[in-house]
PDB file of C-alpha atoms in Angstrom:
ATOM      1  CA  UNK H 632       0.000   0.000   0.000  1.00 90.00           C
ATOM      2  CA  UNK H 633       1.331   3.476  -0.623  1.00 93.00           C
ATOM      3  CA  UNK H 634       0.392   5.960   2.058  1.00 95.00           C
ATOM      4  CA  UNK H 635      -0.066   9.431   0.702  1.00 95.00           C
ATOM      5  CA  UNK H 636       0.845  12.248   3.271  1.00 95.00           C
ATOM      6  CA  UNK H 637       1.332  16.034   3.370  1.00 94.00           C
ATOM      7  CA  UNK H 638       3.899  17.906   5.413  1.00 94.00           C
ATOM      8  CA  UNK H 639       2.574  20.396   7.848  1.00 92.00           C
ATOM      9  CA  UNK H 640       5.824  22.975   6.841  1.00 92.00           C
ATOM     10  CA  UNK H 641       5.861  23.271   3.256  1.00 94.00           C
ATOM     11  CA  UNK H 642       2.133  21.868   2.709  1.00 93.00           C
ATOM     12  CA  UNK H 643       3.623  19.452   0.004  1.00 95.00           C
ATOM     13  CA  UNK H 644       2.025  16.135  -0.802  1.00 96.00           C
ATOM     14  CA  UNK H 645       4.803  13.078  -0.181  1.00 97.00           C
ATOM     15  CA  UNK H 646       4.482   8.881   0.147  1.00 96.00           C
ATOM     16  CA  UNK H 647       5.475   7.212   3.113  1.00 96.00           C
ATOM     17  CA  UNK H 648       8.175   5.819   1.308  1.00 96.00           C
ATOM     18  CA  UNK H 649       9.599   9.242   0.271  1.00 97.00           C
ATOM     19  CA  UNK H 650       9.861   9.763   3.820  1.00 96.00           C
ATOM     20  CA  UNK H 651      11.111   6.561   4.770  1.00 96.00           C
ATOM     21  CA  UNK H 652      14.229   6.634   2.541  1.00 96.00           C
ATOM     22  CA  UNK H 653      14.988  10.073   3.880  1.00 95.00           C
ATOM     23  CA  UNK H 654      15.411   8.704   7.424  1.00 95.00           C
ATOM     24  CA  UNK H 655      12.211  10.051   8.647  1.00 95.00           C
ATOM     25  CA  UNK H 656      12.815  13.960   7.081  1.00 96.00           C
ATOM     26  CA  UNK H 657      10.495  15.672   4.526  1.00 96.00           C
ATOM     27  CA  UNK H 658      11.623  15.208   0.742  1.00 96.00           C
ATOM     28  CA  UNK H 659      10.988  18.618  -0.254  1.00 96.00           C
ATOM     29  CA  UNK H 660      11.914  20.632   3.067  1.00 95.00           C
ATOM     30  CA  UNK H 661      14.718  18.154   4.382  1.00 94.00           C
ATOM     31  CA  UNK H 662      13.584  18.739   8.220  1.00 95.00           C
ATOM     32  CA  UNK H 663      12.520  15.597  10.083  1.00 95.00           C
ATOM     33  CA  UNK H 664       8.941  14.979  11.053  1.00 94.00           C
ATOM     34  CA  UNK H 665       9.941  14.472  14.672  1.00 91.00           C
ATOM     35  CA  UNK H 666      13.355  15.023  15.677  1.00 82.00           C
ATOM     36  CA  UNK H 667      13.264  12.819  18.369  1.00 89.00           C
ATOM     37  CA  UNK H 668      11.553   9.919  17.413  1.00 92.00           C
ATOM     38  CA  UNK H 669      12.936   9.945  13.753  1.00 91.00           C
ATOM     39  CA  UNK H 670      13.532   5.843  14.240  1.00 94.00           C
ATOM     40  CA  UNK H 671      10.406   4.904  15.782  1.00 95.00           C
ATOM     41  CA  UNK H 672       8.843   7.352  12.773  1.00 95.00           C
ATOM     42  CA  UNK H 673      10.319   5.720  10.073  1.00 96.00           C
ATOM     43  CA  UNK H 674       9.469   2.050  11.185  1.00 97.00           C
ATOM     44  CA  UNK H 675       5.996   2.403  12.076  1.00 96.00           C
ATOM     45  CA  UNK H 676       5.352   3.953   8.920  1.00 96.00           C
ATOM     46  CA  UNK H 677       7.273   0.663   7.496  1.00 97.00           C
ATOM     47  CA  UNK H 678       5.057  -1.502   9.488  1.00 97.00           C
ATOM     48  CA  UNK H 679       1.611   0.679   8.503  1.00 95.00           C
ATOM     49  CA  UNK H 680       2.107   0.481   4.597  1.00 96.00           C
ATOM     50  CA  UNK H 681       3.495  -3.348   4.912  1.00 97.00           C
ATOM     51  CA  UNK H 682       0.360  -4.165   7.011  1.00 95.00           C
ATOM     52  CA  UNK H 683      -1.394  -2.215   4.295  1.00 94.00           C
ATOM     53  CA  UNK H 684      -0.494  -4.280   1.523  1.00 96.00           C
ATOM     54  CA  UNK H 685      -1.226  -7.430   3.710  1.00 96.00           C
ATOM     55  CA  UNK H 686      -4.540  -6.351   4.329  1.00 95.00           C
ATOM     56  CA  UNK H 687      -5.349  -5.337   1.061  1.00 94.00           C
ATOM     57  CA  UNK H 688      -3.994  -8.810  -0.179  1.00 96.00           C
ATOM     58  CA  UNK H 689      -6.194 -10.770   2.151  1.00 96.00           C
ATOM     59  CA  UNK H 690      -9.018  -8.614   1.187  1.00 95.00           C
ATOM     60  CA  UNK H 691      -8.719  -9.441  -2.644  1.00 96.00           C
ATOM     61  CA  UNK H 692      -8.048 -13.247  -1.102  1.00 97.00           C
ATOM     62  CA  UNK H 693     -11.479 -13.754   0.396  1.00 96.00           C
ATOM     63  CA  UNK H 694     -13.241 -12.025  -2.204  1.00 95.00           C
ATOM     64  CA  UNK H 695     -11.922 -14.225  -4.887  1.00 96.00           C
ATOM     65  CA  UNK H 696     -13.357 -17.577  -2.971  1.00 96.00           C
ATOM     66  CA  UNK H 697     -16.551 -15.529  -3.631  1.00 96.00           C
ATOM     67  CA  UNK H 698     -18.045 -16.473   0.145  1.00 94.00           C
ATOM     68  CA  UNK H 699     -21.623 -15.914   1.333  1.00 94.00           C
ATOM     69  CA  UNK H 700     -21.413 -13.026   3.545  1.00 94.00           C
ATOM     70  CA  UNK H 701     -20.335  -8.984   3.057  1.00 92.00           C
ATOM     71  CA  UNK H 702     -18.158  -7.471   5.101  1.00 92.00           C
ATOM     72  CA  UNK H 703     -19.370  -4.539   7.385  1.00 93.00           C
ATOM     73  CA  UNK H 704     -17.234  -1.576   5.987  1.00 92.00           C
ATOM     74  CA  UNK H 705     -17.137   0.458   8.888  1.00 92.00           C
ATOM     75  CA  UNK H 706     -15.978  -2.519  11.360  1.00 92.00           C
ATOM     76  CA  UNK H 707     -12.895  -2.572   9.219  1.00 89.00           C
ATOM     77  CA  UNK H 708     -12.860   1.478   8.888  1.00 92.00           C
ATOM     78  CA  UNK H 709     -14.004   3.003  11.617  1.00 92.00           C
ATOM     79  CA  UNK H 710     -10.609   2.227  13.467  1.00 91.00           C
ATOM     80  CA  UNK H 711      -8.611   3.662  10.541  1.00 91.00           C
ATOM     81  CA  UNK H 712     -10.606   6.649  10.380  1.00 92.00           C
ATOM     82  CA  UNK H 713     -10.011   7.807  13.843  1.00 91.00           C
ATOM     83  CA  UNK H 714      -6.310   7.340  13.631  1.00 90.00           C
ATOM     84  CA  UNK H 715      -5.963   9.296  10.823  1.00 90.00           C
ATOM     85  CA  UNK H 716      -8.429  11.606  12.798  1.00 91.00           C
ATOM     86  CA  UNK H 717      -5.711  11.709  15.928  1.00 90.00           C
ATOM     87  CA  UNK H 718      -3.221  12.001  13.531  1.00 86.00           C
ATOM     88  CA  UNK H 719      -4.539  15.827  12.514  1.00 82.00           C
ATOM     89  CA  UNK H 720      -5.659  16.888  16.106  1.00 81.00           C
ATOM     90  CA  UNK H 721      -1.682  15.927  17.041  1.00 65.00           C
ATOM     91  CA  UNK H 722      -0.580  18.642  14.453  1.00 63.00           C
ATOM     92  CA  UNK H 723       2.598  20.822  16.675  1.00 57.00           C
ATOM     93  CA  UNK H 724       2.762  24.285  15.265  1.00 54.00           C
ATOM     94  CA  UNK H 725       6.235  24.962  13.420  1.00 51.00           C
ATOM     95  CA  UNK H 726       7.803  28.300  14.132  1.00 47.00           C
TER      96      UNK H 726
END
């Protein structure tokens, strides 16, 4: 899966993996997204768009056996949708 961000600085759009390969620092602006969690940054957003890809995998899986149920949507989103959600309330002002 490829996560789609935006940095709070420079308001530029950039994938997880952007950010990954630059050790946890914006691509366009070059300052990190946390300076003091840079390695716990970078491998949880490893972890998020490996799981991602899982997930999506094992979602295409069970819909190819073509089983006799549907899955509720928001049992599998609601969860998603609030991190993301705590992700914009934990927005630190830049000065």
């Amino acid at each position: 899966m490829k996560i789609k961000a935006m940095c709070n600085r420079c308001g530029r759009e950039f994938f997880f993996e952007q950010a990954i390969a630059s050790g946890g620092r914006c691509p366009w602006d070059g300052e990190p997204f946390t300076a003091d969690y840079a390695v716990v940054l970078v491998e949880a957003m490893q972890h998020a768009e490996e799981a991602g890809s899982l997930f999506e995998q094992a979602l295409e899986d069970i819909a190819a056996v073509r089983p006799a149920f549907t899955v509720d949507a928001s049992s599998v989103q609601a969860k998603i949708q609030a991190a993301i959600a705590a992700l914009g309330k934990n927005m630190i002002a830049q000065g």
